[in-house]
Coordinates of N, CA and C in Angstrom, one line a residue:
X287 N -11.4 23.5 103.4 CA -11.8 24.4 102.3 C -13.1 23.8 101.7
X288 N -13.3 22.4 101.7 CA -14.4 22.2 100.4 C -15.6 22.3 102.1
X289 N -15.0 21.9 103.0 CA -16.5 22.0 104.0 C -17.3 23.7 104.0
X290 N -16.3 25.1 103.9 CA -16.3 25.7 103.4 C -17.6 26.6 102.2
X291 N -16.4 26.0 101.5 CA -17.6 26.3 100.0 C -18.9 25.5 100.0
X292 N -19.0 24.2 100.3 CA -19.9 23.2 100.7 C -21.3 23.9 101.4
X293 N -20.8 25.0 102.9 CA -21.8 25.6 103.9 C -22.2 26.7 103.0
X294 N -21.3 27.7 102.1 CA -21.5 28.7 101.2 C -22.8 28.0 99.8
X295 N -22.4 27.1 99.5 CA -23.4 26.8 99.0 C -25.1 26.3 99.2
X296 N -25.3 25.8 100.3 CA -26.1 25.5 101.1 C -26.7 26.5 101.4
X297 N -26.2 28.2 102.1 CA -26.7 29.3 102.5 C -27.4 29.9 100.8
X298 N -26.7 30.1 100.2 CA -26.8 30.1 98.5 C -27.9 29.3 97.9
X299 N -28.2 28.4 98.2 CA -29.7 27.9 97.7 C -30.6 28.3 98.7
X300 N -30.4 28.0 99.9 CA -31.8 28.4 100.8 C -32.3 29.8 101.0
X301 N -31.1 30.8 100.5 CA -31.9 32.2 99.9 C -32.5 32.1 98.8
X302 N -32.1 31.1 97.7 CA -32.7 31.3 96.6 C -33.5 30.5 96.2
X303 N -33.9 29.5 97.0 CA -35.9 28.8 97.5 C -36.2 30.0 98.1
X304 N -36.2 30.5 99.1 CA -36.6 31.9 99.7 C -37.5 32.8 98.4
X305 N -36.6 33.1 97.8 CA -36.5 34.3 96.7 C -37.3 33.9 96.2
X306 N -37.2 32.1 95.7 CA -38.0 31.8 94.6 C -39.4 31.9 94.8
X307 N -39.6 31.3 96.3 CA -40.8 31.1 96.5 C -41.7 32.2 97.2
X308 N -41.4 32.8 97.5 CA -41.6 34.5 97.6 C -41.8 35.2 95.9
X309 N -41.1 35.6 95.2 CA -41.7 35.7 94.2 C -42.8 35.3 93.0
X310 N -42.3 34.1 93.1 CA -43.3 32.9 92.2 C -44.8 33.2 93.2
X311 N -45.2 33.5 94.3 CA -46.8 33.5 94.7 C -47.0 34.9 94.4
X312 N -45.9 36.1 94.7 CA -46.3 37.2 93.8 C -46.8 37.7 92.3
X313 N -45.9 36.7 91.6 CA -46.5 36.9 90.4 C -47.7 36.0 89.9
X314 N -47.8 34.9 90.5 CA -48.9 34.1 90.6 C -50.2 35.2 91.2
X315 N -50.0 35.7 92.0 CA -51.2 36.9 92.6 C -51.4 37.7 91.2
X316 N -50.3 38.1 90.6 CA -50.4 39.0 89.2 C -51.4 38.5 88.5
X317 N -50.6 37.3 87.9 CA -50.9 36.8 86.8 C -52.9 36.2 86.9
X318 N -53.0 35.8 88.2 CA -54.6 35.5 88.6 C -55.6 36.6 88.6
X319 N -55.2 38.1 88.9 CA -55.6 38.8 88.9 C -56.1 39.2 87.0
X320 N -54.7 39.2 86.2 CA -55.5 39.3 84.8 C -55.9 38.1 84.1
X321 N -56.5 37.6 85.2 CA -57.0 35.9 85.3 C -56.8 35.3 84.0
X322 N -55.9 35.1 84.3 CA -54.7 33.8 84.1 C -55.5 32.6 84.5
X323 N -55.4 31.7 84.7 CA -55.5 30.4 85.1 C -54.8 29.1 84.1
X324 N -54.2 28.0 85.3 CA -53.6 26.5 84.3 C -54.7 25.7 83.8
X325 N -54.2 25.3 82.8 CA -54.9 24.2 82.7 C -55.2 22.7 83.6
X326 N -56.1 22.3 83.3 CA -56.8 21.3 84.1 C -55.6 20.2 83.7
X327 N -55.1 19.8 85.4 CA -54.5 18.6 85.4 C -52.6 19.4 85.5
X328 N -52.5 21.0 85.3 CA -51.4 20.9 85.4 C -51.3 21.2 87.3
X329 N -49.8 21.6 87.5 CA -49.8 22.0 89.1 C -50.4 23.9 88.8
X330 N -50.3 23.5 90.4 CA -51.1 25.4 90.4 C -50.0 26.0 89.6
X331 N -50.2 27.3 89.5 CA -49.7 28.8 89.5 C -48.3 28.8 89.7
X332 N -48.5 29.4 91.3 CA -47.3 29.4 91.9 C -46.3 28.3 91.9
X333 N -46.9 26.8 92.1 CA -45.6 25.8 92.2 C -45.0 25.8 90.6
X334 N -45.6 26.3 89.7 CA -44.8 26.2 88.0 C -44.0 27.2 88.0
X335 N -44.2 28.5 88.7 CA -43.4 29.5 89.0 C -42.2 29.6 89.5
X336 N -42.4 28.9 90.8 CA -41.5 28.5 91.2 C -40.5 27.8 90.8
X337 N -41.0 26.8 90.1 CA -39.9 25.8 89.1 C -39.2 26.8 88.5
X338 N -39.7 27.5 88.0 CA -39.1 28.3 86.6 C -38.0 29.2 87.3
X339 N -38.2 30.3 88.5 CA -37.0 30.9 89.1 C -36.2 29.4 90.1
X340 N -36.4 28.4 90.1 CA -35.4 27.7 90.9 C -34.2 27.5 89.5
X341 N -35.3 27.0 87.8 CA -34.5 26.6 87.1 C -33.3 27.8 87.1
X342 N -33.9 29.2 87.1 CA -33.0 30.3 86.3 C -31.5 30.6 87.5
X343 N -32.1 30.3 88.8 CA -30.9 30.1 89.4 C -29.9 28.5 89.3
X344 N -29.9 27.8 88.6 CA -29.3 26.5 88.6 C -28.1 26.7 87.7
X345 N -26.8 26.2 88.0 CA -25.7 26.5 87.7 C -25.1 25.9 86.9
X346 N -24.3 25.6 86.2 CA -22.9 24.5 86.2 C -21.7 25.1 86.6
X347 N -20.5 24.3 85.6 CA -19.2 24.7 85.9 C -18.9 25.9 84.5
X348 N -20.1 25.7 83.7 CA -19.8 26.0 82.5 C -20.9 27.7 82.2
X349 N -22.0 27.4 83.4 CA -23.0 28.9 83.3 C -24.4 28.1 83.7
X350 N -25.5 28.6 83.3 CA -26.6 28.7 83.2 C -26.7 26.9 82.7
X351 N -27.7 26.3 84.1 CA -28.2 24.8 83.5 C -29.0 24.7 82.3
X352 N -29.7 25.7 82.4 CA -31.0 25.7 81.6 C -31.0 26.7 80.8
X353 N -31.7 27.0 80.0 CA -32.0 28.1 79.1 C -33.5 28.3 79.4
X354 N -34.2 29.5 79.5 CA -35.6 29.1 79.3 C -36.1 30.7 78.9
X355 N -37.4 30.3 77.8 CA -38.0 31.5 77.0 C -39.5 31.3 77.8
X356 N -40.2 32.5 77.4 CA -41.7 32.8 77.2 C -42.1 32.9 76.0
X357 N -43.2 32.9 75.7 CA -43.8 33.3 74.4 C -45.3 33.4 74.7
X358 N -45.9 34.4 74.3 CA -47.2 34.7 74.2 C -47.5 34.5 73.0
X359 N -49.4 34.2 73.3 CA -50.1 33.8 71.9 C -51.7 34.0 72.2
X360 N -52.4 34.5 70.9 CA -53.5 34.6 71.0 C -54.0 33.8 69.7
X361 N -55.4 33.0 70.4 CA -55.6 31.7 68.6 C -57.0 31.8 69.0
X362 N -58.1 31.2 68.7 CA -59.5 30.9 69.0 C -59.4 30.3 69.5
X363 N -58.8 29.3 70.1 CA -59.0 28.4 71.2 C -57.5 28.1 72.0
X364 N -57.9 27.4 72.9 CA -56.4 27.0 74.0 C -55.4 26.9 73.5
X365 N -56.0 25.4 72.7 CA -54.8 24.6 71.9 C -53.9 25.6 70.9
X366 N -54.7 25.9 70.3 CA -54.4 26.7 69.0 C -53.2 27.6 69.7
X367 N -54.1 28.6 70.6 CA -52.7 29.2 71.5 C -51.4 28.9 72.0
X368 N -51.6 27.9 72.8 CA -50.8 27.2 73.6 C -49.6 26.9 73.0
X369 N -50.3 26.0 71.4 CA -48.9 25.8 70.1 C -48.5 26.2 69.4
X370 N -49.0 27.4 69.2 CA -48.2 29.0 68.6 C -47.5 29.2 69.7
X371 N -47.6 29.3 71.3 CA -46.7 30.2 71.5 C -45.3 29.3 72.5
X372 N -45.5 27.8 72.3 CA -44.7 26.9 72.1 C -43.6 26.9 71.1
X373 N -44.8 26.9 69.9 CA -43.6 27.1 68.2 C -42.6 28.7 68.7
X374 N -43.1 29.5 68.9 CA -42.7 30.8 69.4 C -41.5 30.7 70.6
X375 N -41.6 29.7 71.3 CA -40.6 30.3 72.6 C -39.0 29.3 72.0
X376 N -39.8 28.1 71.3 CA -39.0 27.1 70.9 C -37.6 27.9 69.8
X377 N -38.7 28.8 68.8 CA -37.5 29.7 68.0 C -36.8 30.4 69.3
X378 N -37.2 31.0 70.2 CA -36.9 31.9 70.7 C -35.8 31.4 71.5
X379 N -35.9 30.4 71.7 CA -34.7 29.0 72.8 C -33.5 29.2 71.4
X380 N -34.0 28.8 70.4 CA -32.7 28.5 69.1 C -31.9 30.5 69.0
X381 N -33.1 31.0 69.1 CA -32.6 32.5 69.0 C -31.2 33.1 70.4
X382 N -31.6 32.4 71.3 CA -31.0 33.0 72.4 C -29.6 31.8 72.5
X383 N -29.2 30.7 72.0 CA -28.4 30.1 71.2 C -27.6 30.8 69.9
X384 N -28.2 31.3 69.0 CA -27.7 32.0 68.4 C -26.5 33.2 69.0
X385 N -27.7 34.1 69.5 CA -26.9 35.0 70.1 C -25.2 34.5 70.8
X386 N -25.8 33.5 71.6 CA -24.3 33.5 72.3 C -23.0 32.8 71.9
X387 N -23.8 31.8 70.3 CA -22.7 31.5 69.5 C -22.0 32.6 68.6
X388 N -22.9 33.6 68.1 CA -22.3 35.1 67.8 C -21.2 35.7 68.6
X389 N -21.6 35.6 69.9 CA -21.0 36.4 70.6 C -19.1 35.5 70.7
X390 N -19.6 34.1 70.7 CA -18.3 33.1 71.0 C -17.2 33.2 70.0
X391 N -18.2 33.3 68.2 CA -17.2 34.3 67.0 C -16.8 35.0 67.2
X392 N -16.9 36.1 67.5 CA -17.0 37.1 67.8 C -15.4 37.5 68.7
X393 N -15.2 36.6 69.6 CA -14.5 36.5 70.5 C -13.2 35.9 70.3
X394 N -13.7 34.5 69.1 CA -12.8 33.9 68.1 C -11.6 35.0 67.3
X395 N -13.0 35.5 66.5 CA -12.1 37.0 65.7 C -11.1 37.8 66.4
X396 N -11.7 38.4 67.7 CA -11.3 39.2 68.1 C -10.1 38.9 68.7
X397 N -9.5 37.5 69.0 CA -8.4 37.0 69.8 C -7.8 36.8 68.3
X398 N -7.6 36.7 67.5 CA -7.5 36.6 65.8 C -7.0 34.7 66.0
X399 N -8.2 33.8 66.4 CA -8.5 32.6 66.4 C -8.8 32.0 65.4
X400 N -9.3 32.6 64.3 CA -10.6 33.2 63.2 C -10.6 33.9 62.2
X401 N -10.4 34.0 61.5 CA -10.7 34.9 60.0 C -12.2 35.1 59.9
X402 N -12.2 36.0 59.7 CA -13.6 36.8 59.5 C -14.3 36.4 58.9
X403 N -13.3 36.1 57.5 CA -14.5 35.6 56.1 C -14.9 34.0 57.0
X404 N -14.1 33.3 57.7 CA -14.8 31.9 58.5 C -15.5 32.4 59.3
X405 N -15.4 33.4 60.5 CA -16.5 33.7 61.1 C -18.1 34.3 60.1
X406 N -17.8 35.0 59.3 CA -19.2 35.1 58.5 C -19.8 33.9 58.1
X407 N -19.3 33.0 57.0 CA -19.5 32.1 56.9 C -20.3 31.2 58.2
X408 N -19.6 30.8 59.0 CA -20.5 30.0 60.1 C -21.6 30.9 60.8
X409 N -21.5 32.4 61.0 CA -22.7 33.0 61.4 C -23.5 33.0 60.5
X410 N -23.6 33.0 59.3 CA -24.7 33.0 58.5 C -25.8 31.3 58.7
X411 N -24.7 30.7 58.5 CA -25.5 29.3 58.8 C -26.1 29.1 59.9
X412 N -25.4 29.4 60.8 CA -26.1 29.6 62.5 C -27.5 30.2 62.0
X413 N -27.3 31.7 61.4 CA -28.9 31.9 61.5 C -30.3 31.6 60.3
X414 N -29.4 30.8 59.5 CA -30.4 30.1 58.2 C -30.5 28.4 58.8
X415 N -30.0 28.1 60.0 CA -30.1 27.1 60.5 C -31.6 26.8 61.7
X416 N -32.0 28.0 61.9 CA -33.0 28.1 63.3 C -34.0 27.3 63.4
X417 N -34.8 27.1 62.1 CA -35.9 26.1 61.9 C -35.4 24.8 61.9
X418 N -34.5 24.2 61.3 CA -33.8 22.9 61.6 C -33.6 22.6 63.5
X419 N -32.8 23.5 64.1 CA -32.4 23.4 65.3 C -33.3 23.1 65.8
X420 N -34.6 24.2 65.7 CA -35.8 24.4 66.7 C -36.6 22.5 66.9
X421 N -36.8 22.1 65.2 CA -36.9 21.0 64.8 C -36.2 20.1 65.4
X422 N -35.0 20.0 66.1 CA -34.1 18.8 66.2 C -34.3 18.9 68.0
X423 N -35.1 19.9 68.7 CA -34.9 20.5 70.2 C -35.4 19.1 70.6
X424 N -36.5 18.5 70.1 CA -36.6 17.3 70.9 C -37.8 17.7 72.3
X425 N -37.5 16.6 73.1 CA -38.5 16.9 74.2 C -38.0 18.2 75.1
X426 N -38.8 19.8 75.2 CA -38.2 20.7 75.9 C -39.1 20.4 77.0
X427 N -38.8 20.8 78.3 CA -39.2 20.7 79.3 C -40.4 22.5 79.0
X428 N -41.3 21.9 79.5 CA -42.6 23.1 79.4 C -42.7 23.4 81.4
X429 N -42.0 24.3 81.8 CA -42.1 25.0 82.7 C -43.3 25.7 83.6
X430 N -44.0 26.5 82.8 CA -45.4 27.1 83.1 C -46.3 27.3 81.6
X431 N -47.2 27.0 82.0 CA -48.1 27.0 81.4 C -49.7 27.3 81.9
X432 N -49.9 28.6 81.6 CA -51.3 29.6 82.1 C -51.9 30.2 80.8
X433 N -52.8 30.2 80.7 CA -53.9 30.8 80.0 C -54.7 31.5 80.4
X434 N -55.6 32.4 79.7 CA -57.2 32.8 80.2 C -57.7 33.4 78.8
X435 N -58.8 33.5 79.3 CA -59.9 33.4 78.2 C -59.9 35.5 77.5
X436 N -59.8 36.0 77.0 CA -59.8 37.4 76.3 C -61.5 38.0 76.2
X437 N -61.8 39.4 76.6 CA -62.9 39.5 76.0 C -63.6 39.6 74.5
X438 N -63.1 39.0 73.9 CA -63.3 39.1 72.2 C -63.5 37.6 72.4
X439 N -63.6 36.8 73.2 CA -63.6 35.3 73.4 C -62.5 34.3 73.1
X440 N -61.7 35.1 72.3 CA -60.1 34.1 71.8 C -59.0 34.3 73.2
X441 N -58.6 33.2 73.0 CA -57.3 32.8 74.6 C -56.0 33.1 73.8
X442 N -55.4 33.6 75.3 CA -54.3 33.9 75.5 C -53.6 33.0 76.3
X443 N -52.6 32.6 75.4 CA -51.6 31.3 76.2 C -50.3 31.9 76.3
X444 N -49.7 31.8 77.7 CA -48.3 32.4 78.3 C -47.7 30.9 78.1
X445 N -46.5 30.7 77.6 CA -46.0 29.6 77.9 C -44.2 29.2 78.2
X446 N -43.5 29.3 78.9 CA -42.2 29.3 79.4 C -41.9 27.5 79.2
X447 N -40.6 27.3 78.5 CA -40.2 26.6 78.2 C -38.7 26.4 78.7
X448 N -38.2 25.4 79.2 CA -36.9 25.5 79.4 C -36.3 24.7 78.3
X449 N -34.6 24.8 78.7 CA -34.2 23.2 78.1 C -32.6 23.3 78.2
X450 N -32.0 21.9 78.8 CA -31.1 22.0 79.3 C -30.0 22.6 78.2
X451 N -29.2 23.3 79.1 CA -28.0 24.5 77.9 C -27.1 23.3 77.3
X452 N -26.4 22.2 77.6 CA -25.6 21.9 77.0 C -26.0 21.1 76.3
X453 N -26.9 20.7 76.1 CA -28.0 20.0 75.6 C -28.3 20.4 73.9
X454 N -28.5 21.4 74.4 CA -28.9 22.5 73.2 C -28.1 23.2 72.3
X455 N -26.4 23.0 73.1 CA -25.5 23.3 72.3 C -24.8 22.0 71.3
X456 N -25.0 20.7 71.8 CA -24.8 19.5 71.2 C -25.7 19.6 69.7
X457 N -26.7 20.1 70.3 CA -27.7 20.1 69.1 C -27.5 21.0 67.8
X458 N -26.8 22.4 68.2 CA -27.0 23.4 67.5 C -25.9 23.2 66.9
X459 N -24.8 22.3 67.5 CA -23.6 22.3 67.3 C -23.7 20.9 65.9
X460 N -24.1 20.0 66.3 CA -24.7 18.9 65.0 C -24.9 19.5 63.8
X461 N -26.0 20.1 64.5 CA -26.9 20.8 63.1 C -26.2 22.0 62.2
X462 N -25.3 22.7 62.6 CA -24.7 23.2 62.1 C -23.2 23.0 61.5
X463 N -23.2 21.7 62.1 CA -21.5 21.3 60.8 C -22.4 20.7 60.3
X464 N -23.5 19.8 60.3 CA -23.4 19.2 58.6 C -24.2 19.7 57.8
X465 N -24.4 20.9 58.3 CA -24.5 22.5 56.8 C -23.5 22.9 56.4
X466 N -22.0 23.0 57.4 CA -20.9 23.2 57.3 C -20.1 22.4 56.6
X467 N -20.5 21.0 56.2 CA -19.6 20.0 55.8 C -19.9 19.9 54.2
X468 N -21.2 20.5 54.3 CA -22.3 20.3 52.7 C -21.0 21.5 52.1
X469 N -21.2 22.8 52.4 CA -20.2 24.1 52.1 C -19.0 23.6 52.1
X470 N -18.4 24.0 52.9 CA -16.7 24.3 52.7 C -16.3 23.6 54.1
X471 N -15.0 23.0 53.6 CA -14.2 22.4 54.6 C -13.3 22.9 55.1
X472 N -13.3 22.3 56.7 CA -12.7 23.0 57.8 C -13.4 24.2 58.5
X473 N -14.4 24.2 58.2 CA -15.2 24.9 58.8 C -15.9 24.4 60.2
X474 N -16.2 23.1 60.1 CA -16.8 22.4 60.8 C -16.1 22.0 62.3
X475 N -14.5 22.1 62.1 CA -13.6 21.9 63.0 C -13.6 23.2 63.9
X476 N -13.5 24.4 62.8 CA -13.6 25.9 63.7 C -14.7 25.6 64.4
X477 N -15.9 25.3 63.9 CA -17.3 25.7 65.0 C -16.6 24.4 66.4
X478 N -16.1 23.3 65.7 CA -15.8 22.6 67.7 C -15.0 23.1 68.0
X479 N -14.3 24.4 67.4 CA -13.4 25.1 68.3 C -14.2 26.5 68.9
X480 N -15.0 26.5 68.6 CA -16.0 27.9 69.4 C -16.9 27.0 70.6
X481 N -17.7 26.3 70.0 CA -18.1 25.5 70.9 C -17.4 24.8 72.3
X482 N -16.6 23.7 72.0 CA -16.0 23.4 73.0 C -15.2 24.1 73.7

């Protein structure tokens, strides 16, 4: 049986290098076309592309390895862009966290695990917590990173960020009981009971 699952998994990635790398030079063709281009010193186009659909297919036992956003930005110059739309994907990593701790209350309630008035409570903090979290993300892995120059002369920076999922729930999960611990007690025990 595990030799099995073992060859099913093996066929299962080598479609999905296939996929990946078949796609990632297509959109790489896209994205050069509305000339796009990396910055000096990163890898081309395509191989960042690539990274990014290998990360989106990567598994655990628990879901998705990785999490990973986009964010666009336009500034006067690279930099300026590049870290708006960093600051941008970084909320957007804590946003897409949100969502699925919502969804985990939600699910709490709905099995009646949970009292409502405790599920409001900790969803509210979840979402007056996002600037803290985004702040606590630490080193995110920066996936692709392309720019190009705009005719008005100000850049546009695409920038895709990952960062590993459980990783990010340790974090959100921290940062959110000891908001929870400042408030009301026993609250902080429900959130390791959504979490874990």
């Amino acid at each position: 049986m595990y030799a099995d699952e073992k060859k099913k998994n093996e066929i299962v990635n080598k479609q999905v290098n296939q996929k990946a790398t078949k796609e990632a030079r297509k959109e790489a063709k896209k994205l050069a076309k509305l000339g796009y281009t990396v910055p000096i010193g990163k890898i081309s186009m395509d191989k960042q592309l690539e990274r990014a659909w290998r990360m989106q297919y990567e598994l655990t036992d628990m879901g998705p390895k990785y999490i990973l956003t986009t964010s666009n930005s336009v500034a006067g110059n690279q930099n300026a862009a590049k870290l708006q739309a960093t600051n941008m994907a970084k909320l957007e990593l804590v946003g897409q966290m949100e969502s699925q701790l919502a969804q985990m209350i939600e699910m709490k309630v709905a099995n009646q695990e949970m009292s409502p008035a405790d599920a409001e409570t900790i969803t509210s903090v979840v979402s007056t917590s996002k600037t803290i979290i985004s702040g606590k993300l630490g080193q995110v892995i920066p996936v692709v990173e392309v720019y190009r120059q705009l005719p008005t002369g100000n850049f546009e920076s695409q920038v895709t960020l990952g960062y590993d999922s459980n990783e990010a729930f340790k974090i959100t999960r921290d940062a959110i009981r000891d908001d929870l611990n400042k408030r009301a007690d026993g609250l902080a025990n429900q959130l390791d009971k959504i979490i874990n």
